[in-house]
Short mmCIF file of C-alpha atoms and ligand atoms in Angstrom, two decimals:
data_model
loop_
_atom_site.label_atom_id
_atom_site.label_comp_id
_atom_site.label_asym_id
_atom_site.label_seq_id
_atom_site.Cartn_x
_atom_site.Cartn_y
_atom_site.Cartn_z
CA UNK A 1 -16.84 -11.05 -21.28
CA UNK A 2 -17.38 -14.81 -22.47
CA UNK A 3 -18.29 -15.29 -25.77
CA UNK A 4 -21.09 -17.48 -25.95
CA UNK A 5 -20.91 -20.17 -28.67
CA UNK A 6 -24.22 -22.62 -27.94
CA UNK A 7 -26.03 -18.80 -28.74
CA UNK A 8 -25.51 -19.34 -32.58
CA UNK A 9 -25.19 -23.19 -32.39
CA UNK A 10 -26.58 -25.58 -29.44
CA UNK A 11 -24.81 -28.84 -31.20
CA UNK A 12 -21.16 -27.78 -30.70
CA UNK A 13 -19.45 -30.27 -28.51
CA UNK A 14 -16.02 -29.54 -28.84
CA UNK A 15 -14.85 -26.21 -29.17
CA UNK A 16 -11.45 -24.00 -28.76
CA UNK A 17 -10.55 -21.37 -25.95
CA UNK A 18 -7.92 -19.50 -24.38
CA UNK A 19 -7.89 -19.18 -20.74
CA UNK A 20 -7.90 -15.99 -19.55
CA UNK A 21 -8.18 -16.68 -15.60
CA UNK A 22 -8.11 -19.24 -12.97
CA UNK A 23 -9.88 -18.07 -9.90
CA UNK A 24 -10.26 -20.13 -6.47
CA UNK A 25 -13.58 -19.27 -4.97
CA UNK A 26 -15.35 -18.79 -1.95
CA UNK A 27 -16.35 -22.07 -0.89
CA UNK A 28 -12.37 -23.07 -2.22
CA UNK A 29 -13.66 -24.99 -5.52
CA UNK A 30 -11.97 -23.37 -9.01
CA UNK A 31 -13.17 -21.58 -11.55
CA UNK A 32 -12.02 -21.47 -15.22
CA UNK A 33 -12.49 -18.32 -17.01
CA UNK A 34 -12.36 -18.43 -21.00
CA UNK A 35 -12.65 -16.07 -23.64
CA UNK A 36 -14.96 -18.40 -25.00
CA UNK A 37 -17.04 -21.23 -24.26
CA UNK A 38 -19.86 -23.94 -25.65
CA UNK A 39 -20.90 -24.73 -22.15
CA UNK A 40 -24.18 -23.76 -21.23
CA UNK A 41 -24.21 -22.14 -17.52
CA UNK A 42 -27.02 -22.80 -14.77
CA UNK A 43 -29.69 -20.91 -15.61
CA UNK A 44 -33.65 -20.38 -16.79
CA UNK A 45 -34.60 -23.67 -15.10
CA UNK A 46 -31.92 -25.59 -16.91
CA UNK A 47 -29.39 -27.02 -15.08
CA UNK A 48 -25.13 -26.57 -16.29
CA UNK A 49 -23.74 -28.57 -19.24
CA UNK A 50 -20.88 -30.62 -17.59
CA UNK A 51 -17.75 -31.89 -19.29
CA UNK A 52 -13.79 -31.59 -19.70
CA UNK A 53 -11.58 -28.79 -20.50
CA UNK A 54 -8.60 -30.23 -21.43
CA UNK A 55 -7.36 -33.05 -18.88
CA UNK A 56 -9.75 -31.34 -16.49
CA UNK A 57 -13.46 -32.10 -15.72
CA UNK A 58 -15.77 -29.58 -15.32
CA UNK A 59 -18.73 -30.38 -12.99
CA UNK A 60 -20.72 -27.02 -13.29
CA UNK A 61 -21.02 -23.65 -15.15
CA UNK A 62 -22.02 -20.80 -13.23
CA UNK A 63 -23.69 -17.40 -15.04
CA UNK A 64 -21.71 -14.44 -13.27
CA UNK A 65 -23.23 -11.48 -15.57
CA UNK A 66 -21.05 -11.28 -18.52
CA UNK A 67 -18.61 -13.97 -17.49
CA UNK A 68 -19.08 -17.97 -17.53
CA UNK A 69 -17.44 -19.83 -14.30
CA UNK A 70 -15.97 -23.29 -15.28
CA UNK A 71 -15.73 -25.31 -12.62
CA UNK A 72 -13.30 -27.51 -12.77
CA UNK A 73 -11.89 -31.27 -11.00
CA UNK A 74 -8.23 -31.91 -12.06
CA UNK A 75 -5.07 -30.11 -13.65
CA UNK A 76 -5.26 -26.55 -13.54
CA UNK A 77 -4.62 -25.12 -17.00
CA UNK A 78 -2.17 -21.84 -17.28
CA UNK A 79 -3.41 -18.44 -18.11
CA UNK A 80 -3.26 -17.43 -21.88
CA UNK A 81 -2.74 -21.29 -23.02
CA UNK A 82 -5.44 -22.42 -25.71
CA UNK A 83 -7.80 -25.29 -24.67
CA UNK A 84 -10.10 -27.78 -25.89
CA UNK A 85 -13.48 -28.26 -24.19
CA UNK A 86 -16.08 -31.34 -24.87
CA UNK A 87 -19.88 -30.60 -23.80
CA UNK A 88 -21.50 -34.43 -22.73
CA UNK A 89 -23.15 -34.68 -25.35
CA UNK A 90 -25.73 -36.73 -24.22
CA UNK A 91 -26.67 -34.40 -21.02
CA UNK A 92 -26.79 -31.78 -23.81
CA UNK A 93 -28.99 -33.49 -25.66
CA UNK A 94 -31.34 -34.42 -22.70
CA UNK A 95 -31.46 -30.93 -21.58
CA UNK A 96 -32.02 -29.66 -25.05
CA UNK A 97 -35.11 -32.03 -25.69
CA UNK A 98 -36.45 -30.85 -22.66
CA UNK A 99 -36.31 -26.89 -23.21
CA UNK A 100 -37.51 -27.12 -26.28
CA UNK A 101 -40.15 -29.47 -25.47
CA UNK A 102 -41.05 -27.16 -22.67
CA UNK A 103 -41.99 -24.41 -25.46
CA UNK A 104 -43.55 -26.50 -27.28
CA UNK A 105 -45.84 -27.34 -24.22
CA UNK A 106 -46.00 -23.84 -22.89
CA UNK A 107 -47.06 -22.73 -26.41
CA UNK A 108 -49.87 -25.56 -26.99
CA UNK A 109 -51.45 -24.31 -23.24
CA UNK A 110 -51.07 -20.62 -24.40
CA UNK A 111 -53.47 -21.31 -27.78
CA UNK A 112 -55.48 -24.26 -26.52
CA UNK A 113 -56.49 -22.50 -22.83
CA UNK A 114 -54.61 -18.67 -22.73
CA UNK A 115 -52.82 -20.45 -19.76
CA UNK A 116 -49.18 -18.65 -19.17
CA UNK A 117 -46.34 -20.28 -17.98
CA UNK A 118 -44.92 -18.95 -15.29
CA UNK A 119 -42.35 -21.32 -14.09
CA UNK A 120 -40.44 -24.13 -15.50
CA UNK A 121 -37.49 -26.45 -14.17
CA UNK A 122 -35.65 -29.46 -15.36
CA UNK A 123 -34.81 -31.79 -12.62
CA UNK A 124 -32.88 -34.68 -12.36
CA UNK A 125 -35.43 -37.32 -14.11
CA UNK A 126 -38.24 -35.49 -15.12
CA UNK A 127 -39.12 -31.18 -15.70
CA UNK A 128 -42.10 -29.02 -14.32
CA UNK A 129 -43.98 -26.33 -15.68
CA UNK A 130 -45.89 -24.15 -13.77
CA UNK A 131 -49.30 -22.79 -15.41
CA UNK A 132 -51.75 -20.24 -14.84
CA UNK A 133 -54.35 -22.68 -15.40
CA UNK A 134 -57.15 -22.45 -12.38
CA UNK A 135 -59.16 -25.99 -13.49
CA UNK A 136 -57.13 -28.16 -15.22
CA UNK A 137 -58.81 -31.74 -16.10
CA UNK A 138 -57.59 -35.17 -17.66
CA UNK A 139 -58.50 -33.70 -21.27
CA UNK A 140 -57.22 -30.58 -21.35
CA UNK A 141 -53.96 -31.66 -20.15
CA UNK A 142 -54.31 -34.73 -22.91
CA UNK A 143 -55.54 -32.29 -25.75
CA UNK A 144 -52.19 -30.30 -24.89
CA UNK A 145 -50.01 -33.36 -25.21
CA UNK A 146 -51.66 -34.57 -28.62
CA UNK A 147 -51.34 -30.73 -30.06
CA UNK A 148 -47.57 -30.50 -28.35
CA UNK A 149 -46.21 -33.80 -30.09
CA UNK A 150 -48.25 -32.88 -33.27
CA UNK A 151 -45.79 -30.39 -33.61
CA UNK A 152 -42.65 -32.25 -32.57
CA UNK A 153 -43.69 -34.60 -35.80
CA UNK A 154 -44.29 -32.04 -38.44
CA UNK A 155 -40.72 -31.76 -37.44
CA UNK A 156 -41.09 -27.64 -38.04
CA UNK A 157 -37.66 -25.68 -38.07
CA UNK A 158 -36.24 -23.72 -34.78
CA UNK A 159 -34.75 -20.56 -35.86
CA UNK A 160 -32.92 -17.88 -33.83
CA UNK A 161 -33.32 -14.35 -34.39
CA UNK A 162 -31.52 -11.29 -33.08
CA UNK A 163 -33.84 -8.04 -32.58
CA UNK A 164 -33.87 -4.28 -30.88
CA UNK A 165 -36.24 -4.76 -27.91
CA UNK A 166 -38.32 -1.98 -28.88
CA UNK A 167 -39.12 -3.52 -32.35
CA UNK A 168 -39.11 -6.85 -30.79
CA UNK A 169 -42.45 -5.50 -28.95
CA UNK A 170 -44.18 -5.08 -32.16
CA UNK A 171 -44.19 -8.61 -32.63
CA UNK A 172 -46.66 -11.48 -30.89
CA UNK A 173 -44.34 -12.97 -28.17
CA UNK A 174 -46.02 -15.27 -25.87
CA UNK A 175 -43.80 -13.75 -23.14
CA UNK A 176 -43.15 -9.97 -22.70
CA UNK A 177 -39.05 -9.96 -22.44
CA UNK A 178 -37.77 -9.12 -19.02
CA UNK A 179 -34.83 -7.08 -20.65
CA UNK A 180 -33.95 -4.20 -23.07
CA UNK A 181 -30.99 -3.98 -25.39
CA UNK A 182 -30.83 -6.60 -28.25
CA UNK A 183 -32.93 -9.46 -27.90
CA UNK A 184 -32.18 -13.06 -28.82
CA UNK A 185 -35.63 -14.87 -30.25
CA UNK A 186 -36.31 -18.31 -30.77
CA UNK A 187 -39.08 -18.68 -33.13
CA UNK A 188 -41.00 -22.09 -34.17
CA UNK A 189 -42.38 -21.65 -37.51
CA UNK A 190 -45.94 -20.79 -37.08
CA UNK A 191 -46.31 -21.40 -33.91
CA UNK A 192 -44.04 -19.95 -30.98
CA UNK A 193 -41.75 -17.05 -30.59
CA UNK A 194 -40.56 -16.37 -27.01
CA UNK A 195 -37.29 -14.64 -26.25
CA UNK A 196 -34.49 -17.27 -24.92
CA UNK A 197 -30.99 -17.42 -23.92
CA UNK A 198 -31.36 -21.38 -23.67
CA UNK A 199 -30.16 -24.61 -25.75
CA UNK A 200 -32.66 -25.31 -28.61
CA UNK A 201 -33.07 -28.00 -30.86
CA UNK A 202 -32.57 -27.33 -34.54
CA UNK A 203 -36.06 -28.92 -35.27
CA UNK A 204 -38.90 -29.67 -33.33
CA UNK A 205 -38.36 -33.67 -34.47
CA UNK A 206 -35.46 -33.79 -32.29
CA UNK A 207 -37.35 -33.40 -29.30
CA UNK A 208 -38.72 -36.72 -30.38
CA UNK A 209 -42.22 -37.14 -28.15
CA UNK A 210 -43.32 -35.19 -24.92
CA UNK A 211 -45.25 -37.18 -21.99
CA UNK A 212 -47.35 -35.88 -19.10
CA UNK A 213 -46.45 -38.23 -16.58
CA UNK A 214 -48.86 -36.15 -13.25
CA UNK A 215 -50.09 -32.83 -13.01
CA UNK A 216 -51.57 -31.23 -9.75
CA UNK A 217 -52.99 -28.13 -8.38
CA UNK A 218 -50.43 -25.77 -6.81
CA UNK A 219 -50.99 -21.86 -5.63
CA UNK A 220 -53.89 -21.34 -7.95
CA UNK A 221 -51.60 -22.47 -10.85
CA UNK A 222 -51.29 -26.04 -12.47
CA UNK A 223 -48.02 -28.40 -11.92
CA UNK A 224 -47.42 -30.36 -14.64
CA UNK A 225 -44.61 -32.70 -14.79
CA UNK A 226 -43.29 -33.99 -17.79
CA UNK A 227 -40.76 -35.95 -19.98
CA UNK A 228 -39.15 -35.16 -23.58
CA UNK A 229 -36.80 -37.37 -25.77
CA UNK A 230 -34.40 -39.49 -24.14
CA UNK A 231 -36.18 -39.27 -20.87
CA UNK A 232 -39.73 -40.21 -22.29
CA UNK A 233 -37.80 -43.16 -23.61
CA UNK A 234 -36.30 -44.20 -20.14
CA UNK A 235 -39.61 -43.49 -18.18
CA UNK A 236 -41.57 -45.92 -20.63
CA UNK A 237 -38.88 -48.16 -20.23
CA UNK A 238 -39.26 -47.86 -16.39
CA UNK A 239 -42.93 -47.83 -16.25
CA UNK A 240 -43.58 -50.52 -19.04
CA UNK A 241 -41.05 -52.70 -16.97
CA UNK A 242 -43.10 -52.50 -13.79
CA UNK A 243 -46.26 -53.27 -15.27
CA UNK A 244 -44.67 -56.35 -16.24
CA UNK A 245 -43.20 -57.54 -13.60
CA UNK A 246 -46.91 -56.70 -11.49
CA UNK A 247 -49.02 -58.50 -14.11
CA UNK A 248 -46.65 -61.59 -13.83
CA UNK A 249 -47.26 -61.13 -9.93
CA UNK A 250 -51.03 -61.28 -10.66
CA UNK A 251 -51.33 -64.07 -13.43
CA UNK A 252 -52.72 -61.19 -15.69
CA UNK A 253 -51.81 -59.13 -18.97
CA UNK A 254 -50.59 -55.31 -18.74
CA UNK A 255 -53.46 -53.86 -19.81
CA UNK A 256 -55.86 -55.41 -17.78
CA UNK A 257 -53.75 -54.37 -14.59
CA UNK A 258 -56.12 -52.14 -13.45
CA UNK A 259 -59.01 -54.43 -13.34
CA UNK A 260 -57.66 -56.52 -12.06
CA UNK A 261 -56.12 -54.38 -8.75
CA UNK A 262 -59.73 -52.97 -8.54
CA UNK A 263 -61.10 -56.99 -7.99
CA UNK A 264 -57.94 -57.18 -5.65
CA UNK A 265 -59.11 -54.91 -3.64
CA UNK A 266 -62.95 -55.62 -3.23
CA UNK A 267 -61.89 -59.22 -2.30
CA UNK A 268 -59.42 -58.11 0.24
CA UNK A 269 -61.96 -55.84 1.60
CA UNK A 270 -64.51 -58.43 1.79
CA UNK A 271 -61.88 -60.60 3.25
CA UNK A 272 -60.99 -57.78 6.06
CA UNK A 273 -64.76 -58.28 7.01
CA UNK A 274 -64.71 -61.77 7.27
CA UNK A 275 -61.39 -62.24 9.51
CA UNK A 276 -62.47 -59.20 11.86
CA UNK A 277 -66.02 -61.50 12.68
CA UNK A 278 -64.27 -64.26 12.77
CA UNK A 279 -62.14 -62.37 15.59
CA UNK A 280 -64.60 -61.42 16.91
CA UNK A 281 -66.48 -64.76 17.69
CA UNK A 282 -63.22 -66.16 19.00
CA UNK A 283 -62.47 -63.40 21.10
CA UNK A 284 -66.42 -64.22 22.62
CA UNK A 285 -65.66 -68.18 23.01
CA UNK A 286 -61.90 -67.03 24.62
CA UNK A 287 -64.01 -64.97 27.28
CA UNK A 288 -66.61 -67.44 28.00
CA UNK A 289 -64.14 -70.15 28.79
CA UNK A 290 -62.12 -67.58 31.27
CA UNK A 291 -65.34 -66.99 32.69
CA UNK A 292 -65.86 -70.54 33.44
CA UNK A 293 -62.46 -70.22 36.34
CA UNK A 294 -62.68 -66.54 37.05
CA UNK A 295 -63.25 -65.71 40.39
CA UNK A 296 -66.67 -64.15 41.36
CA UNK A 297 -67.68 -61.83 44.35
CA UNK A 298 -70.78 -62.17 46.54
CA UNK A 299 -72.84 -60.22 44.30
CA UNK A 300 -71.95 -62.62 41.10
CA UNK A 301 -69.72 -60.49 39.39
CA UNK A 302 -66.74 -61.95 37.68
CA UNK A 303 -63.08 -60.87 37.19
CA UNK A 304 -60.89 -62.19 34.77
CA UNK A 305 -57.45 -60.49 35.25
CA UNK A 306 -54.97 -62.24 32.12
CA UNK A 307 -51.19 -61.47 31.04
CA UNK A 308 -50.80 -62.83 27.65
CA UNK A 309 -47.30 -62.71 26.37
CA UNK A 310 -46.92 -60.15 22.70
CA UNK A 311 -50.68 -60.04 22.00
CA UNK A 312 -51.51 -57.45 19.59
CA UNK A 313 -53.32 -54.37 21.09
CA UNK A 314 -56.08 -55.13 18.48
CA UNK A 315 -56.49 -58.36 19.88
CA UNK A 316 -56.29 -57.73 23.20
CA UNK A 317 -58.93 -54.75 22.30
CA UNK A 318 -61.51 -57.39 20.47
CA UNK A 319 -61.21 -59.52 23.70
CA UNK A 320 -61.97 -56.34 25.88
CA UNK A 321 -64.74 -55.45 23.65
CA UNK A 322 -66.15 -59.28 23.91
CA UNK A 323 -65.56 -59.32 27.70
CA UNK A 324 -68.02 -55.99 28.41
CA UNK A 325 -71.07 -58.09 26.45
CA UNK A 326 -71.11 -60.48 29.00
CA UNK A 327 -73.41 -59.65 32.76
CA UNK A 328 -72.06 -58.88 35.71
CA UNK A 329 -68.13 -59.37 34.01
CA UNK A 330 -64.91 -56.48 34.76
CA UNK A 331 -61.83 -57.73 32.73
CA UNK A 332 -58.58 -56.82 33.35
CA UNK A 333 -56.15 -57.66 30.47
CA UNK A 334 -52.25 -57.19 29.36
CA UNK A 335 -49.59 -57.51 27.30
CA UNK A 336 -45.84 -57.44 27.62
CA UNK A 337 -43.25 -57.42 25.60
CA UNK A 338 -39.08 -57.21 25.79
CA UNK A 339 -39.63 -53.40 26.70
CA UNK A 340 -43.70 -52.36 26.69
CA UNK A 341 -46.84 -53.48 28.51
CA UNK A 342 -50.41 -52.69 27.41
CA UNK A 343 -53.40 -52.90 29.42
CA UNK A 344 -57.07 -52.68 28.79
CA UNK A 345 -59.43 -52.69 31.64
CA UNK A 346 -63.24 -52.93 30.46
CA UNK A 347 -66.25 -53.72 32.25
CA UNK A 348 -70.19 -54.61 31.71
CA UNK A 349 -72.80 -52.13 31.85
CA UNK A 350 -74.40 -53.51 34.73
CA UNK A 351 -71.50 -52.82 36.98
CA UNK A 352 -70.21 -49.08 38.13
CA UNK A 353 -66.32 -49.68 39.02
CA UNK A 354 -64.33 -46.81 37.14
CA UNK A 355 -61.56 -48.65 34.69
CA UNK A 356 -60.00 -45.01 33.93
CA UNK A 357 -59.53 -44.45 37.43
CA UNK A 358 -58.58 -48.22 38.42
CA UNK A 359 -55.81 -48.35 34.64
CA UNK A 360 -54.51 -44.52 35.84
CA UNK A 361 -53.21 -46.30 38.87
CA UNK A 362 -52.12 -49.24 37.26
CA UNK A 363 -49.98 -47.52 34.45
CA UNK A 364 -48.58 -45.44 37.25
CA UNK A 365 -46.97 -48.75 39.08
CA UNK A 366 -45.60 -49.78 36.12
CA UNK A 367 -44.20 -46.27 35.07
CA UNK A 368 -46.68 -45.50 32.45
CA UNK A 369 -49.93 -43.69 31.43
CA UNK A 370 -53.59 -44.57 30.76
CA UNK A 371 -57.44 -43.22 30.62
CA UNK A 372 -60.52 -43.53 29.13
CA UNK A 373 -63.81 -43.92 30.24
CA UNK A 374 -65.74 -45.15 32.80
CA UNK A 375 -66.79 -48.86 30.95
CA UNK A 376 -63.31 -49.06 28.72
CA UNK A 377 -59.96 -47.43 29.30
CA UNK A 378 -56.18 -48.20 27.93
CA UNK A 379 -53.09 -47.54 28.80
CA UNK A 380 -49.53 -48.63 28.88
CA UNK A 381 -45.83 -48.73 31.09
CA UNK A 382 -42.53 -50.89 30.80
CA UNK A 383 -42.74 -54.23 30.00
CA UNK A 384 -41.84 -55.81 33.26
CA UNK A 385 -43.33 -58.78 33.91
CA UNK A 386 -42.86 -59.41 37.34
CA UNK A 387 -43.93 -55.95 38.14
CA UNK A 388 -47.02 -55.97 35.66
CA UNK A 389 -48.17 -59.55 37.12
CA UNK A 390 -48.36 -58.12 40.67
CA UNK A 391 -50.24 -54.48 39.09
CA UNK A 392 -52.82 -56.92 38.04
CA UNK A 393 -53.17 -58.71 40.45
CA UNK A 394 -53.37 -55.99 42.74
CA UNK A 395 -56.46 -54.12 40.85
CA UNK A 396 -58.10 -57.93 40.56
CA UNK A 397 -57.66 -58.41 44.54
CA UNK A 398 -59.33 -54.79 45.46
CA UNK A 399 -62.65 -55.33 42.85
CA UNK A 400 -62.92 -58.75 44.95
CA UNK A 401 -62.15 -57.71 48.53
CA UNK A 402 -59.67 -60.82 48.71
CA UNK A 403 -56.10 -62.50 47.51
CA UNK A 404 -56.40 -64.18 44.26
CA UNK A 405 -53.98 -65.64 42.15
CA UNK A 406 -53.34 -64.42 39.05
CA UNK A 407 -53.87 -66.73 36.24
CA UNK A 408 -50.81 -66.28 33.16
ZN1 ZN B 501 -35.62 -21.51 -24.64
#
């Protein structure tokens, strides 16, 4: 059995220990068994404190019932010699602000809304709870925050206590403890007592300020994620930093960043607007002037069949579109590319031919597939252009009953 020293005290860093067994395990990595130990193993959403023990580093601490796995990179120490281990202190610290801060939280939810917590995890850069909150909003989650850091800055004292389950009971936990036997409490003064086998701060100061940075709906429960301490620090850092670096972008101060997006925006849209009519009228001079050489049958009709080298299937789409408001007008258009051809086939009202059966052939010669409907169909093959030149012009000489060059 390990004695566990961050129970009675969560700032020792550096602490003494005999080794009492080096084990290889499983998946070949080694394990340091000692009859004591500072470092806190994986466990209740927090990750392992990491570290050295002696000239070794450890990389993870692993909860195996009463005994606390070391993992360790480097010399192997000998069984029965006495050992110093050193906690990073600053991970420590991190993962301290965060627990605590997580009570803190889970605490202000329970009195503000009766909302449990029924999950919590700190991850690499930020920490989750999960509440039983069914319709969370913008304030509640704000008046949580402002009652949460109230408490961090009364700066209220953190207090372990050691009680008999049963009489433990008695008292107003916010959770119901999942075990029997002695439990270990960790009481806020007026305000939280939960049983915990985690790292706690001494005072609720040290947690320093908790930040909501997004919260979203998840199984019926709310998300939250959030930052304490040292991480609050880094992720204003972070986010302050970007907001600088987009107002400078946009001639404008932080704080009217938003405002100034939102105007952004509505001018780009209006913009969009103006450059898809202004495609549009092109695309209806471009057909008019093909219309001007395009062959025509007896009955007037004319077909302009046209290969245009990487034109953009939107463009090549506002051109069909323009083609089909002209009389008596079938065009047949394409696009190549290194390895891809697109074609559009689209005809005017007036006429009857059937582009989705005349582009289905088409897209089979040049190893492809295409449809659509009777007025407007697409499709697309392999990029040859020798082979989608002739496909053209093939579909072009049938609708006029004669040979006709195509134009490129
Ligand atoms: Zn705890």
């Amino acid at each position: 059995m390990t004695e566990r020293l961050y129970y009675d005290d969560a700032h020792l860093m550096e602490f003494e220990a005999r080794v009492l067994a080096v084990e290889k395990l499983n998946d070949s990595r080694v394990a340091v068994l000692l009859d004591r130990t500072a470092f806190y193993p994986t466990g209740g959403g927090q990750p392992s404190d990491t570290g050295t023990l002696g000239e070794a580093r450890v990389i993870e601490c692993i909860d195996a019932e009463d005994r606390i796995l070391h993992i360790i990179e480097g010399p192997l120490p000998e069984i029965g010699q006495h050992i110093v281990g050193k906690i990073d202190r600053l991970r420590r610290l991190t993962h301290l602000q965060q627990h605590t801060g997580q009570h803190i939280l889970s605490q202000a939810f329970q009195k503000l809304f009766g909302a449990e917590t029924r999950g919590f995890r700190i991850m690499d850069r930020i920490s989750e709870i999960d509440l039983a909150l069914a319709a969370p909003c913008e304030e509640m989650i704000a008046r949580a925050i402002e009652l949460a850091n109230q408490i961090v800055w009364e700066d209220r004292p953190i207090k372990i206590h050691y009680l008999a389950a049963r009489e433990a009971s008695r008292l107003a936990l916010r959770r119901e403890p999942t075990r029997g036997g002695i439990l270990r409490l960790v009481e806020i003064e007026d305000f939280d007592l939960t049983p915990c086998g985690g790292t706690h701060a001494k005072r609720t100061g040290e947690v320093g300020l908790i930040l909501a940075r997004s919260w979203e709906r998840a199984k019926r429960m709310t998300r939250l994620r959030f930052v304490a301490g040292i991480r609050a620090l880094a992720d204003y850092t972070q986010i302050n930093r970007i907001a600088h670096r987009v107002a400078l972008m946009l001639s404008s101060e932080r704080d009217d960043l938003a405002d100034r997006v939102a105007r952004l925006l509505e001018e780009n849209k209006g913009l969009a607007k103006r450059v898809r009519e202004l495609e549009t009228q092109l695309a209806h001079r471009e057909i008019e002037e093909m219309l001007t050489t395009a062959p025509r049958r007896a009955d007037g009709a004319g077909v302009i069949a046209r290969l245009f080298p990487q034109r953009s299937p939107e463009a090549l789409k506002s051109l069909a579109l323009a083609a089909r408001s002209f009389p008596k007008t079938v065009a047949l258009l394409g696009s190549y590319e290194a390895d891809s051809a697109y074609l559009i086939f689209a005809r005017s009202a007036d006429l009857d031919e059937e582009m989705n059966r005349l582009i289905e052939r088409a897209c089979a010669e040049i190893g492809g597939r295409g449809g659509g409907r009777a007025d407007f169909a697409q499709g697309g093959g392999k990029g040859d252009l020798k082979r989608v030149e002739a496909t053209l012009q093939m579909i072009a000489c049938e609708l006029l009953g004669e040979t006709h060059k195509l134009e490129t």
